[in-house]
XYZ file of C-alpha atoms in Angstrom:
773
model
C 48.068 5.783 -11.824
C 44.719 7.315 -12.633
C 45.528 10.844 -11.514
C 48.865 12.635 -12.094
C 50.852 13.744 -9.079
C 50.447 17.442 -8.248
C 54.128 18.259 -8.623
C 54.116 17.176 -12.292
C 51.239 19.443 -13.370
C 51.418 22.724 -15.286
C 49.742 25.847 -13.786
C 46.613 25.407 -15.907
C 46.534 21.691 -15.189
C 47.090 22.404 -11.514
C 44.108 24.770 -11.482
C 41.994 22.239 -13.354
C 43.012 19.482 -10.947
C 42.201 21.759 -8.024
C 38.741 22.423 -9.458
C 38.168 18.721 -9.979
C 39.363 17.917 -6.481
C 36.895 20.456 -5.125
C 34.238 18.894 -7.353
C 34.818 15.386 -5.928
C 34.738 16.741 -2.408
C 31.453 18.556 -3.116
C 29.918 15.441 -4.641
C 30.957 13.339 -1.657
C 29.293 15.862 0.630
C 26.223 15.889 -1.610
C 25.976 12.098 -1.475
C 26.324 12.127 2.279
C 23.606 14.769 2.614
C 21.365 12.732 0.306
C 21.837 9.682 2.548
C 21.007 11.684 5.689
C 17.936 13.304 4.089
C 16.626 10.041 2.589
C 17.537 10.981 -0.954
C 16.310 14.587 -0.841
C 19.315 15.738 -2.869
C 20.083 14.603 -6.401
C 22.027 11.309 -6.584
C 25.507 11.815 -8.022
C 26.900 9.858 -10.992
C 28.313 6.471 -10.007
C 29.576 3.228 -11.549
C 27.352 0.247 -10.696
C 29.060 -3.138 -11.138
C 26.715 -5.899 -12.364
C 27.606 -9.529 -12.951
C 26.723 -13.102 -12.119
C 28.195 -15.084 -9.276
C 31.868 -15.996 -9.774
C 32.176 -13.522 -12.691
C 34.856 -11.756 -10.655
C 32.932 -8.610 -9.656
C 34.468 -8.051 -6.236
C 37.956 -8.974 -7.509
C 37.657 -6.397 -10.317
C 36.445 -3.718 -7.882
C 39.451 -4.389 -5.628
C 41.808 -4.180 -8.607
C 40.270 -0.823 -9.594
C 40.753 0.431 -6.037
C 44.337 -0.803 -5.730
C 43.817 -2.769 -2.520
C 41.693 -5.637 -1.192
C 38.802 -5.038 1.167
C 36.191 -7.794 0.688
C 36.018 -11.570 0.801
C 36.401 -13.006 -2.702
C 35.546 -16.565 -3.710
C 32.871 -18.911 -5.014
C 29.178 -18.561 -4.212
C 27.445 -15.431 -2.952
C 29.936 -13.293 -1.046
C 28.192 -9.917 -1.481
C 24.690 -9.733 0.015
C 24.395 -5.957 0.411
C 25.398 -3.326 -2.154
C 28.684 -1.659 -1.186
C 28.982 2.003 -2.232
C 32.652 3.032 -2.389
C 33.436 6.754 -2.637
C 37.052 6.601 -3.806
C 39.223 9.697 -3.556
C 42.788 10.015 -4.835
C 45.035 11.336 -2.069
C 48.809 11.044 -2.661
C 49.471 11.660 1.048
C 47.590 8.493 2.117
C 50.146 5.670 1.852
C 47.588 3.263 3.318
C 43.815 3.281 2.743
C 42.006 5.766 4.977
C 38.499 4.324 5.352
C 35.356 5.810 6.864
C 32.009 4.038 7.267
C 29.456 6.762 6.598
C 26.217 7.309 8.505
C 23.247 5.529 6.980
C 25.185 2.314 6.359
C 23.715 0.451 9.300
C 20.931 -2.091 8.817
C 18.068 -1.339 11.175
C 18.933 0.125 14.569
C 21.640 -2.314 15.599
C 24.069 -0.951 18.182
C 27.085 -2.182 16.248
C 25.964 -0.304 13.154
C 25.277 2.851 15.100
C 28.691 2.698 16.738
C 30.580 1.926 13.549
C 28.874 4.488 11.313
C 30.496 7.825 10.460
C 33.961 7.249 11.900
C 37.366 6.259 10.619
C 38.065 2.541 10.680
C 41.010 0.318 9.940
C 40.822 -1.685 6.735
C 40.651 -4.894 8.766
C 37.623 -3.544 10.644
C 35.902 -2.701 7.346
C 36.567 -6.221 6.099
C 35.261 -7.739 9.340
C 32.139 -5.569 9.195
C 31.344 -6.572 5.594
C 31.911 -10.272 6.269
C 29.751 -10.085 9.409
C 26.937 -8.488 7.401
C 27.175 -11.177 4.726
C 27.032 -13.943 7.332
C 24.082 -12.288 9.060
C 22.129 -12.039 5.822
C 23.076 -15.594 4.890
C 21.083 -16.764 7.936
C 18.330 -14.203 7.396
C 15.099 -15.241 5.600
C 15.467 -12.376 3.114
C 19.083 -13.401 2.263
C 19.765 -9.975 0.679
C 19.313 -6.310 1.548
C 19.038 -3.273 -0.751
C 20.469 -0.928 1.910
C 23.958 0.158 0.886
C 27.107 -0.124 2.965
C 28.615 3.326 2.315
C 32.406 3.605 2.622
C 34.561 6.635 1.885
C 38.161 5.774 1.023
C 41.236 7.952 0.418
C 44.402 6.309 -0.907
C 47.353 7.139 -3.131
C 46.401 4.343 -5.571
C 42.657 5.137 -5.637
C 41.011 6.673 -8.695
C 38.427 9.398 -8.276
C 35.415 7.137 -8.641
C 32.168 6.196 -6.955
C 31.672 2.448 -7.387
C 28.698 0.412 -6.194
C 29.345 -3.318 -5.964
C 26.076 -5.284 -6.173
C 25.303 -8.906 -5.192
C 26.017 -11.433 -7.921
C 23.158 -12.474 -10.192
C 22.087 -16.104 -9.839
C 21.298 -18.580 -12.603
C 18.976 -20.981 -10.803
C 18.190 -24.401 -12.238
C 14.515 -25.154 -13.007
C 12.417 -27.532 -10.941
C 10.577 -27.498 -7.629
C 13.595 -28.560 -5.603
C 15.355 -25.323 -6.643
C 12.550 -22.988 -5.554
C 14.638 -21.371 -2.807
C 17.444 -20.545 -5.220
C 14.922 -19.329 -7.796
C 13.360 -16.913 -5.289
C 16.832 -15.639 -4.361
C 17.608 -15.108 -8.063
C 14.452 -12.983 -8.432
C 15.331 -10.974 -5.326
C 18.874 -10.214 -6.550
C 17.645 -9.264 -10.032
C 15.087 -6.846 -8.554
C 17.786 -5.315 -6.336
C 20.133 -4.844 -9.329
C 17.340 -3.259 -11.397
C 16.721 -0.724 -8.628
C 20.415 0.235 -8.559
C 20.884 0.720 -12.313
C 17.590 2.396 -13.188
C 18.838 5.949 -12.472
C 19.878 7.639 -15.713
C 22.999 9.192 -14.213
C 24.551 5.822 -13.318
C 27.170 4.091 -15.453
C 26.655 0.333 -15.664
C 29.770 -1.827 -15.584
C 28.446 -5.067 -17.115
C 30.687 -8.112 -16.519
C 30.558 -11.107 -18.872
C 32.611 -14.235 -18.168
C 32.348 -15.821 -21.622
C 34.448 -16.356 -24.758
C 31.472 -16.053 -27.130
C 29.704 -12.681 -27.223
C 26.485 -14.253 -28.480
C 25.968 -15.578 -24.911
C 24.369 -12.528 -23.280
C 24.133 -13.650 -19.661
C 24.533 -10.402 -17.723
C 23.538 -8.248 -20.710
C 20.108 -9.894 -20.628
C 19.466 -8.275 -17.232
C 21.154 -4.956 -18.019
C 19.313 -4.461 -21.320
C 15.967 -4.624 -19.516
C 16.911 -1.216 -18.067
C 19.359 0.068 -20.714
C 18.185 -1.620 -23.945
C 20.649 0.228 -26.226
C 23.611 -0.056 -23.794
C 24.205 3.690 -24.166
C 25.376 3.967 -20.561
C 26.839 0.476 -20.230
C 30.538 -0.404 -20.237
C 31.027 -4.066 -21.175
C 33.890 -5.945 -19.540
C 35.101 -9.469 -20.301
C 36.688 -10.778 -17.096
C 39.248 -13.534 -16.544
C 40.986 -12.904 -19.867
C 43.995 -14.981 -18.769
C 41.799 -18.110 -18.649
C 40.161 -17.472 -22.039
C 43.266 -16.921 -24.206
C 44.367 -20.589 -24.034
C 40.862 -21.638 -25.193
C 41.287 -20.031 -28.637
C 42.812 -22.384 -31.242
C 42.949 -19.943 -34.161
C 43.852 -16.318 -34.602
C 40.525 -15.628 -36.298
C 38.686 -16.648 -33.125
C 40.739 -14.126 -31.152
C 39.975 -11.439 -33.750
C 36.226 -12.022 -33.396
C 36.580 -11.971 -29.606
C 38.475 -8.668 -29.594
C 36.304 -7.101 -32.317
C 32.780 -8.550 -31.988
C 30.632 -7.891 -35.091
C 27.758 -5.423 -34.847
C 25.255 -8.212 -35.507
C 26.305 -9.738 -32.171
C 27.152 -6.631 -30.154
C 25.593 -3.292 -31.084
C 28.008 -0.446 -31.754
C 26.074 1.961 -29.449
C 27.924 0.416 -26.510
C 29.522 2.982 -24.193
C 33.221 3.043 -25.132
C 32.438 1.492 -28.548
C 34.072 -1.871 -27.698
C 34.359 -4.166 -24.665
C 37.219 -4.036 -22.176
C 39.220 -7.141 -21.235
C 40.633 -7.633 -17.743
C 42.476 -10.178 -15.644
C 43.006 -10.048 -11.892
C 45.721 -12.177 -10.256
C 44.380 -14.671 -7.744
C 45.526 -14.576 -4.138
C 44.866 -12.519 -1.043
C 46.890 -9.836 0.683
C 47.961 -10.640 4.216
C 50.590 -12.019 6.575
C 49.156 -15.538 7.019
C 50.621 -18.561 5.264
C 47.671 -18.663 2.809
C 48.292 -15.088 1.623
C 49.975 -14.636 -1.752
C 50.757 -10.919 -1.483
C 52.397 -9.403 1.575
C 51.204 -5.871 0.825
C 48.874 -3.921 -1.425
C 51.957 -2.696 -3.314
C 52.698 -6.288 -4.322
C 49.068 -6.767 -5.309
C 49.197 -3.663 -7.539
C 52.471 -4.810 -9.173
C 50.943 -8.218 -9.851
C 48.007 -6.514 -11.616
C 50.415 -4.606 -13.884
C 52.422 -7.757 -14.680
C 49.177 -9.587 -15.424
C 48.255 -6.928 -18.006
C 51.640 -7.277 -19.751
C 51.298 -11.058 -19.822
C 47.800 -10.785 -21.338
C 49.042 -8.491 -24.105
C 51.949 -10.853 -24.855
C 49.672 -13.898 -24.942
C 47.215 -12.188 -27.295
C 49.977 -11.101 -29.644
C 51.320 -14.657 -29.709
C 47.869 -16.004 -30.595
C 47.264 -13.348 -33.256
C 50.734 -13.524 -34.699
C 50.930 -9.755 -34.749
C 51.328 -6.785 -32.462
C 48.268 -5.209 -30.904
C 47.318 -1.730 -32.044
C 47.213 1.237 -29.667
C 43.413 1.146 -29.615
C 43.429 -2.579 -28.762
C 45.963 -2.125 -25.959
C 43.855 0.700 -24.482
C 41.050 -1.813 -23.907
C 43.137 -4.469 -22.150
C 43.906 -4.400 -18.446
C 42.495 -2.991 -15.236
C 44.529 0.224 -15.449
C 43.064 1.175 -18.833
C 39.546 0.427 -17.611
C 40.169 2.560 -14.542
C 41.418 5.510 -16.618
C 38.386 5.246 -18.923
C 35.909 5.105 -16.038
C 37.573 7.952 -14.174
C 37.510 10.220 -17.212
C 33.938 9.208 -18.003
C 32.800 9.928 -14.451
C 34.658 13.234 -14.395
C 32.824 14.327 -17.527
C 29.493 13.268 -15.993
C 30.334 15.255 -12.860
C 31.153 18.360 -14.864
C 28.072 18.036 -17.093
C 25.730 17.705 -14.127
C 27.096 20.685 -12.141
C 24.839 23.334 -13.820
C 21.718 21.261 -13.163
C 22.584 20.567 -9.506
C 22.806 24.235 -8.523
C 19.091 25.060 -9.193
C 18.031 21.798 -7.549
C 20.028 22.680 -4.434
C 18.387 26.105 -4.455
C 14.985 24.435 -4.629
C 15.845 22.163 -1.681
C 17.188 25.200 0.190
C 13.919 27.109 -0.345
C 11.881 24.092 0.803
C 13.990 23.732 3.956
C 13.671 27.489 4.608
C 9.883 27.246 4.402
C 9.896 24.336 6.842
C 12.108 26.305 9.239
C 9.826 29.355 9.096
C 6.807 27.131 9.747
C 8.465 25.420 12.724
C 9.563 28.801 14.131
C 6.005 30.090 13.810
C 4.622 26.993 15.544
C 7.040 27.495 18.432
C 5.927 31.116 18.809
C 2.272 29.988 18.787
C 2.694 27.722 21.810
C 0.764 29.993 24.217
C -2.622 29.218 25.736
C -4.765 31.699 23.789
C -3.312 30.806 20.381
C -3.521 27.073 21.063
C -7.188 27.351 22.019
C -7.956 29.352 18.910
C -6.084 26.809 16.815
C -8.097 23.958 18.346
C -11.387 25.742 17.640
C -10.295 26.440 14.078
C -9.434 22.788 13.551
C -12.803 21.786 15.061
C -14.732 23.982 12.616
C -12.658 22.884 9.619
C -13.102 19.233 10.546
C -16.881 19.612 10.692
C -16.908 21.448 7.363
C -15.057 18.607 5.640
C -17.405 16.050 7.207
C -20.415 17.934 5.916
C -18.931 18.176 2.412
C -18.196 14.438 2.359
C -21.811 13.640 3.182
C -23.168 16.104 0.636
C -20.746 14.858 -2.016
C -17.305 15.916 -3.289
C -14.520 14.637 -5.552
C -11.435 16.173 -3.925
C -10.393 13.054 -2.009
C -8.802 10.517 -4.407
C -11.111 7.494 -4.880
C -8.161 5.150 -5.443
C -6.961 5.905 -1.909
C -10.190 6.356 0.072
C -12.950 4.906 -2.104
C -14.288 1.368 -1.705
C -15.999 -0.920 -4.140
C -18.950 -2.950 -2.931
C -16.702 -5.995 -2.557
C -14.301 -4.114 -0.276
C -17.179 -2.569 1.628
C -18.688 -5.981 2.292
C -15.347 -7.338 3.467
C -14.702 -4.462 5.878
C -18.240 -3.489 6.868
C -20.084 -6.815 6.724
C -22.648 -8.235 4.325
C -26.457 -8.378 4.301
C -27.189 -12.085 4.732
C -30.198 -13.803 6.242
C -30.660 -17.231 7.805
C -30.183 -18.913 4.424
C -26.994 -16.882 3.675
C -28.673 -15.369 0.629
C -26.686 -12.525 -0.963
C -27.402 -10.506 -4.080
C -24.682 -10.690 -6.751
C -22.698 -7.511 -7.395
C -24.060 -7.090 -10.920
C -27.554 -6.489 -9.501
C -26.307 -3.579 -7.384
C -25.948 -0.105 -8.944
C -22.427 1.386 -8.711
C -21.071 -1.856 -7.250
C -17.723 -1.538 -9.010
C -17.231 2.152 -8.225
C -14.920 3.271 -5.412
C -17.204 5.404 -3.250
C -16.951 7.222 0.056
C -19.055 9.596 2.151
C -22.692 10.208 1.275
C -22.479 8.204 -1.970
C -21.287 5.135 -0.082
C -24.019 5.610 2.552
C -26.688 5.796 -0.183
C -25.351 2.661 -1.909
C -25.429 0.698 1.353
C -29.021 1.736 1.998
C -30.008 0.812 -1.565
C -28.445 -2.624 -1.145
C -30.378 -3.060 2.112
C -33.651 -2.264 0.338
C -32.912 -4.662 -2.512
C -31.818 -7.532 -0.282
C -34.639 -7.264 2.262
C -37.230 -6.477 -0.428
C -36.390 -9.694 -2.303
C -36.823 -11.923 0.763
C -39.656 -14.443 0.617
C -41.493 -15.888 3.555
C -39.533 -18.828 5.018
C -41.051 -22.304 4.480
C -43.687 -23.492 6.964
C -43.914 -27.111 8.107
C -47.017 -28.973 9.236
C -45.384 -29.501 12.603
C -45.047 -25.737 13.068
C -48.739 -25.271 12.270
C -49.846 -27.971 14.726
C -47.520 -26.684 17.469
C -48.805 -23.168 16.949
C -52.420 -24.256 17.449
C -52.062 -24.961 21.155
C -55.077 -24.818 23.526
C -57.341 -21.819 24.150
C -58.029 -20.665 27.702
C -61.772 -21.453 27.454
C -62.019 -24.343 24.944
C -59.796 -26.908 23.243
C -60.757 -26.032 19.696
C -58.396 -24.638 17.048
C -57.999 -20.986 16.019
C -56.221 -20.946 12.669
C -56.084 -17.152 12.373
C -54.214 -17.030 15.689
C -52.008 -19.868 14.454
C -51.108 -17.894 11.336
C -50.318 -14.800 13.399
C -48.057 -16.740 15.767
C -46.125 -18.286 12.902
C -45.870 -15.068 10.864
C -44.518 -12.854 13.650
C -41.996 -15.498 14.715
C -40.738 -15.938 11.165
C -40.585 -12.183 10.639
C -38.683 -11.561 13.875
C -36.061 -14.228 13.116
C -35.705 -13.036 9.516
C -35.484 -9.263 9.899
C -33.625 -8.778 13.190
C -30.205 -9.882 11.755
C -30.627 -7.420 8.887
C -31.176 -4.608 11.351
C -27.885 -5.309 13.118
C -26.063 -5.740 9.796
C -27.343 -2.416 8.470
C -26.396 -0.706 11.699
C -22.829 -2.080 11.594
C -22.396 -1.243 7.898
C -23.562 2.362 8.217
C -21.464 2.921 11.340
C -18.412 1.664 9.446
C -19.131 4.060 6.566
C -19.545 7.016 8.930
C -16.313 6.247 10.789
C -14.458 6.328 7.475
C -15.350 10.019 7.183
C -12.872 10.944 9.914
C -9.536 9.991 8.227
C -10.774 11.347 4.888
C -11.597 14.682 6.527
C -8.123 14.848 8.083
C -6.583 14.154 4.668
C -8.596 16.989 3.128
C -7.426 19.330 5.872
C -3.816 18.381 5.202
C -4.329 18.931 1.495
C -5.765 22.401 2.068
C -3.027 23.294 4.554
C -5.518 23.506 7.429
C -4.150 20.544 9.389
C -1.398 21.025 11.962
C 0.811 17.956 11.697
C 2.513 18.634 15.032
C -0.787 18.498 16.958
C -1.486 14.790 16.649
C -3.034 14.623 20.123
C -5.666 17.202 19.156
C -6.470 15.369 15.926
C -6.795 12.037 17.707
C -8.988 13.581 20.398
C -11.408 15.083 17.849
C -11.486 11.820 15.894
C -12.115 9.825 19.082
C -14.955 12.171 20.073
C -16.504 11.790 16.617
C -16.255 7.991 16.807
C -17.864 7.958 20.257
C -20.694 10.151 18.993
C -21.223 7.928 15.952
C -21.260 4.773 18.089
C -23.698 6.168 20.649
C -25.955 7.573 17.914
C -25.908 4.252 16.069
C -26.800 2.368 19.248
C -29.698 4.744 20.019
C -30.993 4.474 16.444
C -30.716 0.689 16.471
C -32.677 0.513 19.753
C -35.448 2.637 18.225
C -35.632 0.307 15.237
C -35.666 -2.725 17.537
C -38.592 -1.286 19.458
C -40.474 -0.805 16.225
C -39.670 -4.342 15.044
C -40.752 -5.774 18.400
C -44.063 -3.924 18.294
C -44.699 -5.028 14.697
C -43.984 -8.662 15.560
C -45.802 -8.676 18.889
C -49.344 -7.677 17.919
C -50.975 -8.122 14.501
C -53.053 -5.171 13.344
C -54.925 -6.212 10.239
C -55.186 -2.705 8.836
C -51.388 -2.489 9.043
C -50.341 -6.004 8.127
C -52.931 -6.610 5.419
C -53.364 -3.029 4.227
C -57.180 -3.565 3.773
C -59.888 -6.236 3.943
C -60.001 -6.515 0.155
C -56.463 -7.867 0.173
C -57.363 -10.412 2.814
C -60.523 -11.435 0.941
C -58.465 -11.920 -2.212
C -56.218 -14.387 -0.423
C -59.156 -16.230 1.132
C -61.110 -16.432 -2.127
C -58.190 -17.997 -3.945
C -58.615 -21.134 -1.830
C -62.407 -21.475 -2.184
C -64.065 -23.709 -4.795
C -65.764 -21.873 -7.676
C -69.269 -22.831 -6.532
C -68.494 -21.573 -3.034
C -67.122 -18.310 -4.433
C -70.601 -17.153 -5.553
C -72.081 -17.840 -2.155
C -69.209 -16.073 -0.480
C -69.662 -13.001 -2.687
C -73.396 -12.906 -2.039
C -72.995 -13.279 1.706
C -70.287 -10.654 1.831
C -72.989 -8.028 1.070
C -75.103 -8.950 4.073
C -74.919 -6.244 6.712
C -74.678 -8.540 9.686
C -71.665 -10.494 8.456
C -70.000 -7.303 7.177
C -69.957 -5.942 10.730
C -68.402 -9.161 12.056
C -65.652 -9.408 9.370
C -62.963 -8.207 11.715
C -63.998 -10.535 14.499
C -64.149 -13.557 12.196
C -60.524 -13.201 11.137
C -59.638 -16.101 13.422
C -62.099 -18.434 11.591
C -61.999 -17.307 7.951
C -62.199 -20.897 6.825
C -65.774 -21.106 8.124
C -67.050 -18.306 5.916
C -66.614 -19.856 2.493
C -67.275 -23.448 3.564
C -69.940 -23.180 6.216
C -71.597 -20.106 7.507
C -71.650 -18.079 4.321
C -72.893 -21.009 2.257
C -75.619 -21.905 4.779
C -76.798 -18.305 4.965
C -77.218 -18.184 1.239
C -79.057 -21.476 1.059
C -81.331 -20.592 3.939
C -82.645 -17.662 1.957
C -83.161 -19.664 -1.176
C -84.113 -22.957 0.473
C -86.426 -22.698 3.458
C -85.649 -26.174 4.599
C -81.853 -25.426 5.146
C -81.115 -29.013 6.064
C -78.194 -29.461 3.729
C -76.563 -26.187 4.887
C -76.799 -27.134 8.537
C -75.179 -30.456 7.785
C -72.370 -28.712 5.959
C -71.941 -26.285 8.854
C -71.633 -29.146 11.325
C -69.056 -30.809 9.063
C -67.148 -27.561 8.773
C -67.074 -27.037 12.519
C -66.009 -30.628 13.011
C -63.097 -30.315 10.557
C -62.024 -26.746 11.299
C -62.772 -26.208 14.974
C -63.282 -29.484 16.893
C -60.991 -31.789 14.895
C -57.212 -31.283 15.133
C -56.440 -33.260 12.059
C -54.853 -30.701 9.679
C -56.886 -30.743 6.484
C -55.326 -29.561 3.190
C -57.686 -26.614 3.009
C -56.757 -25.506 6.534
C -53.050 -25.850 5.730
C -53.379 -23.767 2.585
C -55.328 -21.154 4.436
C -52.659 -20.846 7.130
C -50.007 -20.549 4.428
C -51.922 -17.712 2.788
C -52.422 -15.814 6.042
C -48.781 -16.227 7.103
C -47.488 -14.963 3.749
C -49.855 -12.006 3.881
C -48.810 -11.043 7.416
C -45.092 -11.608 6.681
C -45.297 -9.378 3.608
C -46.991 -6.620 5.616
C -44.294 -6.795 8.315
C -41.536 -6.674 5.663
C -42.981 -3.584 3.983
C -43.389 -1.835 7.308
C -39.872 -2.861 8.442
C -38.257 -1.522 5.265
C -39.960 1.851 5.408
C -39.534 2.506 9.125
C -35.934 1.253 9.304
C -34.715 3.452 6.469
C -36.610 6.425 7.846
C -35.245 5.982 11.374
C -31.637 5.560 10.251
C -31.894 8.693 8.162
C -33.526 10.646 10.978
C -31.686 9.316 14.028
C -28.245 8.330 12.638
C -27.519 10.585 9.668
C -29.236 13.792 10.757
C -27.625 14.005 14.237
C -24.219 14.268 12.537
C -25.532 17.345 10.766
C -27.329 19.093 13.617
C -25.905 17.691 16.898
C -22.268 16.748 16.279
C -20.917 20.308 16.245
C -22.261 21.126 19.695
C -21.008 17.868 21.176
C -17.479 18.259 19.788
C -17.311 21.880 20.927
C -18.475 20.856 24.416
C -15.818 18.136 24.550
C -13.168 20.627 23.469
C -14.158 23.306 25.988
C -14.241 20.786 28.833
C -10.719 19.700 27.879
C -9.584 23.345 28.021
C -10.831 23.549 31.599
C -9.082 20.341 32.645
C -5.590 20.607 31.173
C -4.401 22.200 27.942
C -1.419 19.863 27.853
C -3.779 16.890 27.479
C -4.839 18.219 24.066
C -1.582 19.538 22.682
C 1.175 17.843 24.765
C 2.783 21.277 24.977
C 5.932 20.164 26.789
C 6.695 17.327 24.414
C 5.670 19.435 21.419
C 8.004 22.279 22.398
C 10.851 19.799 22.782
C 10.207 18.072 19.425
C 9.791 21.389 17.587
C 13.030 22.659 19.062
C 14.849 19.531 17.896
C 13.300 19.832 14.452
C 14.350 23.483 14.256
C 17.965 22.622 15.082
C 18.015 19.873 12.444
C 16.606 22.216 9.806
C 19.168 24.882 10.665
C 21.997 22.348 10.228
C 20.440 21.157 6.971
C 20.214 24.725 5.672
C 23.861 25.380 6.508
C 24.903 22.205 4.684
C 22.843 23.110 1.618
C 24.141 26.667 1.625
C 27.730 25.440 1.805
C 27.091 22.931 -0.985
C 25.417 25.541 -3.158
C 28.382 27.872 -2.707
C 30.817 25.064 -3.516
C 29.033 24.058 -6.691
C 28.714 27.704 -7.728
C 32.466 28.184 -7.247
C 33.176 24.945 -9.133
C 30.940 26.019 -11.979
C 32.775 29.343 -12.258
C 36.204 27.673 -12.294
C 35.148 25.113 -14.887
C 33.669 27.840 -17.086
C 36.896 29.863 -16.849
C 38.967 26.808 -17.783
C 36.678 26.107 -20.709
C 37.046 29.692 -21.963
C 40.836 29.447 -21.711
C 40.921 26.155 -23.582
C 38.723 27.565 -26.358
C 40.932 30.667 -26.598
């Protein structure tokens, strides 16, 4: 048996055993507290069993315990890790089992009812088998949540053993994808269980050649030097008949360092055999009681030693016998775990003190919050939060680096996905490399500035959409007093229509993007308040109310700003003002002159200086074609040629082709193109300048100078209506009271644990001094 009976111990040994018993009890309580507090306490040392399917993991765990509790057989029989807190108790002639709280999966009623109460062994077995069947039909197949069982028994060692699901060796190929995914899931689960440095890894290998590192391959990814790994060769009784020569047995019992590194925990592997058969009263059962099962384990060890000696032709040494059999493995693990317990006691005491101080601070804070639940203090707290919230908003717009960019920042790609892109009718979009700071994760004012810069680049690079001959002819129409054509009016009609269709989508896109960026300021501000200790986590209703008021203000301000910009766009695309759309007459003349023949250019230049035509330049904008081809040419020739016959003929031809004839001549088409492009460019420049100015003035600035008053007004009106609507005082008082009671219980548990570990540490130190003396 792993632990001597109390009546056979000397006084010093009795005191040492008493200290160790207290130590196991304290560790069990520590583990339970860690489970209840989601791992707040330090995890205690434990033995984690790792092996492939059918390596005999569960059978070995049962043999170490001294009784059977799980279903053993081929395939996957363990789908959730089972944490067994074993405690030697000579007064328990049958296993006393308790399913600890935290073992349930989800919020199932069965789990809640079964947790944290004593259960019969049969009920434990039924529970484990039910969980395995449930997970077998579940899409995930496995669960990392442990089934935690505390067991006291006269044959139990003082150990904490975690039995993990068996590793899977899946065959390659597409048809085995399901099994391959399960293999990856189990391997990830096992890695998570053995990564803690205080755990002891019990690595099971079912092989007769140590060069085949099946389970070691997985274990060495976490423990490459095997310094905390105990290697066990299972099913020794089936391997002995496979050896034909004594030398093969020698190599198996003493693997060379080139195959198995000597840094292995325990120096050499252990070799075990577990008799097959189940305990029970049915006709299929082999053992009628756990006593028979334990005797069969002992007989199996003797048979293995005899078989090995027969194969070797010699007697096994004491060191070799100490590594054969379940009982020797159990003694080694128990002593190893005891040493780990004792070594970790001094480090646990300061950690428990740290957790105790943290819980005390939480309790003081909760007590203070309960005392602050009166009307005057709550109102002052709400006003304080309001001012702090506005301060953080202002800092985010001005620029700051306190909020982590990896959590709150957005690259241009993410911003486009969440806030929309700037795309026109042709779905044109600038590549990221053309945008400054595109790859940087920005927020606040920097993100606002980048969005506005992208808007300027995208809209500024837009060209006038193509114009068809059909559009020109349809735009000519009929005048109210004659049926001639007015190509300047035609160009204006086409230009304003193209501009309206092109720029209106960009206005809505900019509005949506900037609103999205401004709304992101709210959660970042709350985070900054939490970081600075200015946020009251228990007042979620107040936080949500302030955030909702800010979002409403941002939405209404954005809508008002967008309507202003729409009015400006409508006015710009409703009436063409040449001084606005063309900047000056010189620009217009430049476009007209580019389509006039060289010999006509001289006449046009000369005529442009005549006073009469100079005064009519604005009025002739609807017939600019006539100036270079007709009127201006004829005026010049009339001065130089008194007859003027040729000029009059040309004027008649010009009027016939440009005014009375609706056949679209190439010169007329080019002229319309030039006018449309000129007007479109003027509208674009005006749209860019006014839109950016209005968004800065009527969207950004109101957050600076109007938001504070609006939020304060919303807060004061809520005070007049009902204070409970802001703070949920009744519910808050109830939740704070519950939290206070939980913290008080937690503090008592930690205080009791700290006292226990302090007492244990003193006893162990006294024993150590005696032994040294």
